[in-house]
Structures are given as C-alpha cells and as structure tokens.
Coordinates of C-alpha atoms and ligand atoms in Angstrom, one line a residue:
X1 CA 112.6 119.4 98.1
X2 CA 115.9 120.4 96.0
X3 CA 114.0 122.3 93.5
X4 CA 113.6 126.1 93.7
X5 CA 110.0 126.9 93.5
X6 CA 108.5 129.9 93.1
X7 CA 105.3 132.0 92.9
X8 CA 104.8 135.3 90.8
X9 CA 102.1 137.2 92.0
X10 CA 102.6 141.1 91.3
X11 CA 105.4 142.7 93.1
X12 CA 106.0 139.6 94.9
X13 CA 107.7 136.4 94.1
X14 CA 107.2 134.0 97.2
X15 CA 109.5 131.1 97.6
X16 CA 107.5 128.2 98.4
X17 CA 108.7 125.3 101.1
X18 CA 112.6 126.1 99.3
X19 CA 114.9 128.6 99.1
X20 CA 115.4 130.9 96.5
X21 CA 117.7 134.0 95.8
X22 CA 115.6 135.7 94.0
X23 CA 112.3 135.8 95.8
X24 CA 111.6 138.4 98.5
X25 CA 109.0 136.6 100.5
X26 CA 109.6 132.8 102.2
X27 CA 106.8 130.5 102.4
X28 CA 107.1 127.4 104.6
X29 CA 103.8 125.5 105.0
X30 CA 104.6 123.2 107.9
X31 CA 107.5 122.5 109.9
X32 CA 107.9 119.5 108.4
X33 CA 112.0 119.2 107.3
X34 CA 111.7 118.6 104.1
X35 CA 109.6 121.9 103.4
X36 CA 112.0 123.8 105.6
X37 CA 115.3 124.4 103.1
X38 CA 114.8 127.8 103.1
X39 CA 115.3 128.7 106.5
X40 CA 118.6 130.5 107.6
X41 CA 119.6 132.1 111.1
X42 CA 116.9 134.9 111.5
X43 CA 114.8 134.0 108.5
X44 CA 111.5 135.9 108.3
X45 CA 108.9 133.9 106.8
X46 CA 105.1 133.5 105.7
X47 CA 103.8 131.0 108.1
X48 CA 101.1 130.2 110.5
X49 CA 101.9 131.0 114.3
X50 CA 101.8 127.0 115.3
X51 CA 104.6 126.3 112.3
X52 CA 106.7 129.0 113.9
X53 CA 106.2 127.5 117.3
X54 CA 107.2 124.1 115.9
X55 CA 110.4 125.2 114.3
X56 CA 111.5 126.7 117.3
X57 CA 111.2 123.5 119.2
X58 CA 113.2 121.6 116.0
X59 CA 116.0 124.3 116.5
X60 CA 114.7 126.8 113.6
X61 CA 113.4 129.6 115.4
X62 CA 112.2 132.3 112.6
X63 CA 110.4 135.4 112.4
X64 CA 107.2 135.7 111.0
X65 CA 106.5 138.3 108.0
X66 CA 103.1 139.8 108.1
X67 CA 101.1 138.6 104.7
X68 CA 101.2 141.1 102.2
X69 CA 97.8 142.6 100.8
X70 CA 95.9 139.7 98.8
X71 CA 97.6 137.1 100.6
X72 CA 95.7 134.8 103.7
X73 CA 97.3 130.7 104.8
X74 CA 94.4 128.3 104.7
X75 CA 94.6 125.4 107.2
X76 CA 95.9 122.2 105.5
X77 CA 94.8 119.5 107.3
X78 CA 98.2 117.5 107.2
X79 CA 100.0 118.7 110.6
X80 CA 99.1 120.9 113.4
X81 CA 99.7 124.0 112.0
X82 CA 99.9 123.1 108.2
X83 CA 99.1 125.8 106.0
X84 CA 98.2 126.8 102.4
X85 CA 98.9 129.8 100.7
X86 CA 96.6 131.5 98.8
X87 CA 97.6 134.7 96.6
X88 CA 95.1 136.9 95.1
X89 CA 96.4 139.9 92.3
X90 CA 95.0 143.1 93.7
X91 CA 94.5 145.1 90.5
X92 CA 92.8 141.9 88.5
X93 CA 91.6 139.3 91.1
X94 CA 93.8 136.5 90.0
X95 CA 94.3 134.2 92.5
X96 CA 96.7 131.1 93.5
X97 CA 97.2 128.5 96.0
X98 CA 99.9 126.4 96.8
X99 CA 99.6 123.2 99.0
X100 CA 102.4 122.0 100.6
X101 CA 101.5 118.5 102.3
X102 CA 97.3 118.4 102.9
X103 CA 94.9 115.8 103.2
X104 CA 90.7 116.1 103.1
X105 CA 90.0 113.8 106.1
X106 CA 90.0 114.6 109.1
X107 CA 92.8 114.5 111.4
X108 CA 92.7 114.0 115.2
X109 CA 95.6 116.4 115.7
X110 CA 95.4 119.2 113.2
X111 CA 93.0 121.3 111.8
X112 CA 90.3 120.5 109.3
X113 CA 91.6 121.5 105.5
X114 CA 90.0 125.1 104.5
X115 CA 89.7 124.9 100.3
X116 CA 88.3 128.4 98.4
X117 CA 88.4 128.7 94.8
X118 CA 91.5 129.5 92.9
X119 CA 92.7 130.0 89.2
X120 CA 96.0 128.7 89.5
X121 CA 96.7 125.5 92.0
X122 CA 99.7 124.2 92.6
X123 CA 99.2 120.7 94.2
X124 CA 101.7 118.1 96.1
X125 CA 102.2 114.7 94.4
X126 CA 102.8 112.9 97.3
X127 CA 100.4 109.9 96.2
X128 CA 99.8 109.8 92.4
X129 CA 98.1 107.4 91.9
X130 CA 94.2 106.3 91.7
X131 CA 95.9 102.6 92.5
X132 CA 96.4 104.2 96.0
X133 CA 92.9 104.3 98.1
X134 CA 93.6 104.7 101.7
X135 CA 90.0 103.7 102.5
X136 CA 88.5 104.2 105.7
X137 CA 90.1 106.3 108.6
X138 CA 87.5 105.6 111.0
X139 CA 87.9 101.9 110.3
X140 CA 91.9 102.4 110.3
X141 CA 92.0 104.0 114.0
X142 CA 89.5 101.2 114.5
X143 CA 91.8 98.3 113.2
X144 CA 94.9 100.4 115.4
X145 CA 93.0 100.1 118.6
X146 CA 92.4 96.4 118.2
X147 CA 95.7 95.2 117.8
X148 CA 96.9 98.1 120.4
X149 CA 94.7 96.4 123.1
X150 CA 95.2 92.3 121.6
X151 CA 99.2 93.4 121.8
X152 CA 99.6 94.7 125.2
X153 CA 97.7 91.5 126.5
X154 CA 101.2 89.4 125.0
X155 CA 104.0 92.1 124.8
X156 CA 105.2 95.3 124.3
X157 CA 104.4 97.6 121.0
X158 CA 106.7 99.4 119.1
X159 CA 105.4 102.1 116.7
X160 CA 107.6 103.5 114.5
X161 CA 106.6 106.9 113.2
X162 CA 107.8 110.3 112.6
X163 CA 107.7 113.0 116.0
X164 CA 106.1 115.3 114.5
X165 CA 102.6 115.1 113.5
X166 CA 102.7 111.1 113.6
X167 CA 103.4 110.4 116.9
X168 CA 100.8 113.0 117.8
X169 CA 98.3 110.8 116.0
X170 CA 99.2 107.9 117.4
X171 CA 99.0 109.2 121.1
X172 CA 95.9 110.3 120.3
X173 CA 94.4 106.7 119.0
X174 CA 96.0 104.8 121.8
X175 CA 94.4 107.8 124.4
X176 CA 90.9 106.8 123.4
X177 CA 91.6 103.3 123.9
X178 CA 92.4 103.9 126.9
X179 CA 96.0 103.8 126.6
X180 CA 98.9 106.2 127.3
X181 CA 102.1 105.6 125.2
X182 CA 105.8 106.4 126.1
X183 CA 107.7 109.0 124.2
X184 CA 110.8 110.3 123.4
X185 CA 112.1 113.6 124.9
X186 CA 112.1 114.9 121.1
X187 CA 108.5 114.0 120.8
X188 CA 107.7 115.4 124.5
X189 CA 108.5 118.8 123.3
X190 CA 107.0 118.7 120.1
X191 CA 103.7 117.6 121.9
X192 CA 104.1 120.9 124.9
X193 CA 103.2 122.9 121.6
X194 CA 100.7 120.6 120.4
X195 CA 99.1 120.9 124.2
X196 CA 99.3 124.5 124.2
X197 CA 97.4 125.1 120.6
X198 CA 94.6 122.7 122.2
X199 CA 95.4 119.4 121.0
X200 CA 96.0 117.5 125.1
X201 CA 97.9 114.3 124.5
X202 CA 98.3 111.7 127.4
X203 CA 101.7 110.0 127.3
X204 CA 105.0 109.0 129.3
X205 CA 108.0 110.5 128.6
X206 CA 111.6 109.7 129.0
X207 CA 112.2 113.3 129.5
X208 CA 109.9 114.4 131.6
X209 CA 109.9 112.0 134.3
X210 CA 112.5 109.2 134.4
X211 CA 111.4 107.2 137.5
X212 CA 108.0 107.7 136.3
X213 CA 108.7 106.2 132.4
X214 CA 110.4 103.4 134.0
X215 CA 107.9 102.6 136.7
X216 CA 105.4 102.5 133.5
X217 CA 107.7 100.0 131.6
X218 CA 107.7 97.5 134.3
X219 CA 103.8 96.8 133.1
X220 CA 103.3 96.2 129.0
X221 CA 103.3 99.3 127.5
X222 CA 103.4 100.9 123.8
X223 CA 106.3 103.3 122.7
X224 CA 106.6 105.6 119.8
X225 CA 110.3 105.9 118.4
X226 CA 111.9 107.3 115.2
X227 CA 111.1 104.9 112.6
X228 CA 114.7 104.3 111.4
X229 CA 115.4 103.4 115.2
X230 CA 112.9 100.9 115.3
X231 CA 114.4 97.5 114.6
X232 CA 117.1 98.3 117.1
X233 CA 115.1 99.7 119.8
X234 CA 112.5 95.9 119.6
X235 CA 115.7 94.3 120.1
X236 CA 116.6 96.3 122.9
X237 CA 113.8 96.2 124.8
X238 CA 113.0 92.5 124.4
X239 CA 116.1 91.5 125.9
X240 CA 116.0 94.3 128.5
X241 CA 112.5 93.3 129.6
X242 CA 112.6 89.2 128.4
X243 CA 109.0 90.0 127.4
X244 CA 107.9 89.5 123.3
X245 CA 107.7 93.1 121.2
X246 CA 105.5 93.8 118.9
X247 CA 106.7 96.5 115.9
X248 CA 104.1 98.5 113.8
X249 CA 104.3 101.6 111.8
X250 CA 101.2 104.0 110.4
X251 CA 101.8 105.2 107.1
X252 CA 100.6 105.9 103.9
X253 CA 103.4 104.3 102.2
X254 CA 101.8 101.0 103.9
X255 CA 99.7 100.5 100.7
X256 CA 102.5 100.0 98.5
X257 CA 105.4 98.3 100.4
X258 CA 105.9 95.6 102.2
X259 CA 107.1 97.8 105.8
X260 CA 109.3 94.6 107.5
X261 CA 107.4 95.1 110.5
X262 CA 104.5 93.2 112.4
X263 CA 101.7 95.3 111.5
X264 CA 101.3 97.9 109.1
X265 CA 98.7 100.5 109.0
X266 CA 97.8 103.1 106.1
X267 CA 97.0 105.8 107.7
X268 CA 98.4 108.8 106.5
X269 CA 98.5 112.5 107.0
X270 CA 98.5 113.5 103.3
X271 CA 95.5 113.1 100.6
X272 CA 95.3 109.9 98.6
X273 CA 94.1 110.1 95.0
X274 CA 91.1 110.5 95.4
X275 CA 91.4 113.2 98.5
X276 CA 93.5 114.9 95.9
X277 CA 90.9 115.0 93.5
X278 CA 88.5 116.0 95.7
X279 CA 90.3 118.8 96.8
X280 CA 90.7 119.9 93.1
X281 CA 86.9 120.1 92.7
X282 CA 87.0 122.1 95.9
X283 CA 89.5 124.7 94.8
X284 CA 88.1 124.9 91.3
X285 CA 91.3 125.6 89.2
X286 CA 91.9 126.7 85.7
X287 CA 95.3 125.2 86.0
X288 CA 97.0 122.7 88.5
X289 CA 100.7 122.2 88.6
X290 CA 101.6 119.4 90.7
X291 CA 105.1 119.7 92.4
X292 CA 106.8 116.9 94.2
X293 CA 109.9 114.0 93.1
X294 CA 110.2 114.3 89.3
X295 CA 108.6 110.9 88.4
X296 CA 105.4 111.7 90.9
X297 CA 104.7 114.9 89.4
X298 CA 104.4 113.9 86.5
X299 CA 102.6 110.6 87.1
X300 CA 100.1 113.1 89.0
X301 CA 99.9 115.5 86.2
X302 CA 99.0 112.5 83.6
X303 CA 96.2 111.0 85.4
X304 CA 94.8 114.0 86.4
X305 CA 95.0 115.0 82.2
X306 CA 93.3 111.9 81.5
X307 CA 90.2 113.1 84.0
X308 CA 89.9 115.9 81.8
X309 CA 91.7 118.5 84.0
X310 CA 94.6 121.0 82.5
X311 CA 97.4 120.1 84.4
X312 CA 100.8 120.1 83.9
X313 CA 104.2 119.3 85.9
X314 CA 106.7 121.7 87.8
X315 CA 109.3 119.6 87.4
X316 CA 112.0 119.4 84.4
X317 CA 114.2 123.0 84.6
X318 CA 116.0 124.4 87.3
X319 CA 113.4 127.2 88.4
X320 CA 109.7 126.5 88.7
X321 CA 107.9 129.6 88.3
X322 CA 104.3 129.9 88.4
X323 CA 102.8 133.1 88.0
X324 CA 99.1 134.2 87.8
X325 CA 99.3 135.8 84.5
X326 CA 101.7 133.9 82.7
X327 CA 100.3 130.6 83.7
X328 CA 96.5 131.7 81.9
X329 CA 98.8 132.7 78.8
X330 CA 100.5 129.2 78.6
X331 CA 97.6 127.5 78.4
X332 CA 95.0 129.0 76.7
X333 CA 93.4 126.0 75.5
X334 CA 92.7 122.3 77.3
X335 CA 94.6 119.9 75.6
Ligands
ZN401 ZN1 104.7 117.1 105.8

C-alpha cells in the first residue's frame, strides 16, 4: 500500500494501514506487512491488542494509542486480530469505517466480522469482481481434508501459504482431520500468540523440538512453508526422504490463476464479491470509496455503480482524503 491514505474526522486525521506526515493518529488494521508502512521505532498506533501482539513477534513492537472519543475497532474477520475502524463526529453524528482486509464468513482462526451502519465506508478491493465466487467454505475445508488424508496415504504434502493467518488456517483443517502439520520456527511463534488469544493449534515445529520434528518426518507428514519457498523445499524433501511430495496452496487467488502446484484450493481470508457486497448492505453507506491497487479500485468502484450504489475510487492523486463532511458535499446526488 504506497498510497498515503487518510481519514478526516474533526480534529483528527487518522492515517489508515500507511504512513502519512500529516495525520496525528496511525491506524493499522492487522499485522499483515503490507498494511504495516506506517510503523517506525516506538510508533504509537490505533490497533487491537492481538495486532500489537503480532507485530511484536514480526519485529514491530508498537505502542498502542487509546481511541479517541467517537472512535471503537470492529473485528474484521480476516486475521486473528483484524480490525476495522469506525469514526463517529461527536458534534453531528457522522460516522465512517474503514476496512482494511475483511471477509463475511467465518474463519476458524479469527474472529467473526462485527458490521454497524456507517455514512461513509471505505472498502478494500482485494476481489473486484462478481466473476470471482469463492463458493462454499464448508465444502472447501471439506475438499482440503480429503486430499490431506488420500496424500499422506502416497507421500508427503507441501502447503504453501503465508505464516500469518494462513498457516493458522491450515493447522487448524488438518487438526480436525486428525492430522498435526510441521511448521516453521517463524510460524511457531506467530501461532504462541494465536494459542494465547484462544485459538489452540496442534502442530510440529522445527523450532520447538528438533528431535521431535524429525522423529515425525520419518512417517508421511504435511508441512506448511513460505509459499515462495515451496518449489525448492518439494525438491528437497523428496530427495532427502526418496518418498513422492505433494504441493498445494489455499488461496483466493486460486480462482483466477493457474498456481503451478498439485492442488489448489480457494479458500481465502478476504471477502469475495459477493461477501463484499454483503458487507455493504450490512454497513449501510451513503458513500463507499474502495481503496486497493489502482486498476482494482476502480474495477470495484464500477461494478458496485452499476448495482446502483454511489461509489467512487481512492485512487488517482497522491493523497486520499476522506472526510465525513466533505465526502456528503461531493456527492450530493447518485449518479
Ligand atoms: Zn491481510
């Protein structure tokens, strides 16, 4: 997220997932590293307590601001943690929200998305497009536990996913089938904070216990790496082992490329089109501004238009301001 971003509510302008010199007040909605450009050494920030437990383990460690009058983070739904932030103008009762990443459906790892109306909404584009339907989680995790149990009769399965909030997911699927994947030591401490906010993962990890991971290796097993590691770590452990691996990632992004891998799943932690639509009726805006990569926001902005909903793009200028007042000006009128 290169783009400064901004919310104008009263005294305050809050810098949202970015950094910005001229905002007093640092939002970060999950500890995510591409919402995270704002942090410096000692930031204080508006975040939930689980982010700033998360960003310590990723080497950000940050003070947390207490929410100014009017202000309150709604749960997100995306990551463990994940937050919106709503804004509400004292004096008039104006009110905005700002999503960072979110999704509608349930997650086994975070928390279930909180949505309250909202004049202004400022929205993530991660998914555009209505040609992008995720379908059926249940049947997803389902179709994951299948080819989890059919794999480890044959081989060895690699997931490639992210270590935060991904690999948590994963852990999670494979634990009620049963199954108790090996980890990273990145991923191990990112799932001690995940354990101590509730969410119990069963795993083996590399850092943890050595003898123990490699004792677990000697049977088939399923591992969890970085996804950019993941052609090079099947290699690896096929010759190390002689035994056949399996790779597999679990993405959104599944439904619109072809992954290189030998399964692909689309399951996703963010809302598809018509999670983000839902969540529109839920907030109940009189303005949404998607924000996200240029071409996105504004591929957002148009279908929601053509739904009949007043939105428009943050994207196009330097700084993206959106403030309460200003934004009821602009657009008096749906187009
Ligand atoms: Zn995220």
């Amino acid at each position: 997220m290169g783009d400064i971003m901004a919310l104008h509510m009263g005294t305050h302008s809050i810098a949202l997932d970015c950094k910005d010199p001229n905002s007093n007040l640092n939002f970060v909605s999950h500890a995510h590293s591409d919402h995270t450009s704002g942090i410096r050494k000692g930031s204080k920030v508006l975040s939930s307590k689980i982010t700033q437990a998360l960003l310590a383990v990723r080497g950000k460690p940050v003070t947390r601001e207490d929410l100014p009058e009017g202000m309150r983070l709604l749960h997100a739904g995306h990551i463990l943690g994940s937050s919106q932030l709503y804004a509400e103008k004292p004096e008039t009762g104006q009110s905005a929200i700002y999503s960072g990443d979110y999704q509608i459906d349930a997650s086994v790892v975070a928390e279930r998305i909180e949505t309250i109306d909202a004049d202004v909404l400022i929205i993530d584009s991660t998914y555009p497009s209505p040609k992008v339907d995720f379908g059926d989680k249940a049947e997803i995790v389902a179709d994951m536990q299948r080819y989890m149990k059919k794999t480890l009769d044959s081989g060895i399965l690699l997931f490639g996913a992210y270590s935060l909030g991904k690999a948590q997911e994963i852990i999670r699927i494979a634990n009620e089938a049963g199954i108790a994947p090996a980890v990273d030591a990145k991923t191990d401490a990112i799932n001690a904070v995940y354990g101590a906010n509730g969410i119990s993962l069963d795993y083996a990890s590399i850092g943890k216990d050595e003898v123990e991971f490699e004792a677990a290796l000697k049977d088939n097993f399923i591992g969890i790496v970085s996804p950019h590691k993941l052609g090079r770590a099947a290699q690896r452990i096929a010759s190390l082992y002689n035994k056949r691996v399996f790779t597999a990632v679990a993405t959104g992004f599944a439904k619109i490329f072809n992954m290189g891998t030998d399964m692909q799943f689309p399951l996703s932690d963010h809302a598809d089109f018509g999670q983000a639509v839902e969540y529109i009726e839920r907030c109940n805006p009189k303005i949404i501004y998607t924000h996200g990569s240029n071409e996105s926001a504004v591929v957002f902005a148009s279908h929601l238009k053509r739904r009949g909903y007043r939105a428009q793009p943050l994207s196009g200028s330097d700084v993206h301001v959106a403030a309460c007042d200003t934004a009821l000006l602009k657009y008096p009128k749906a187009p």
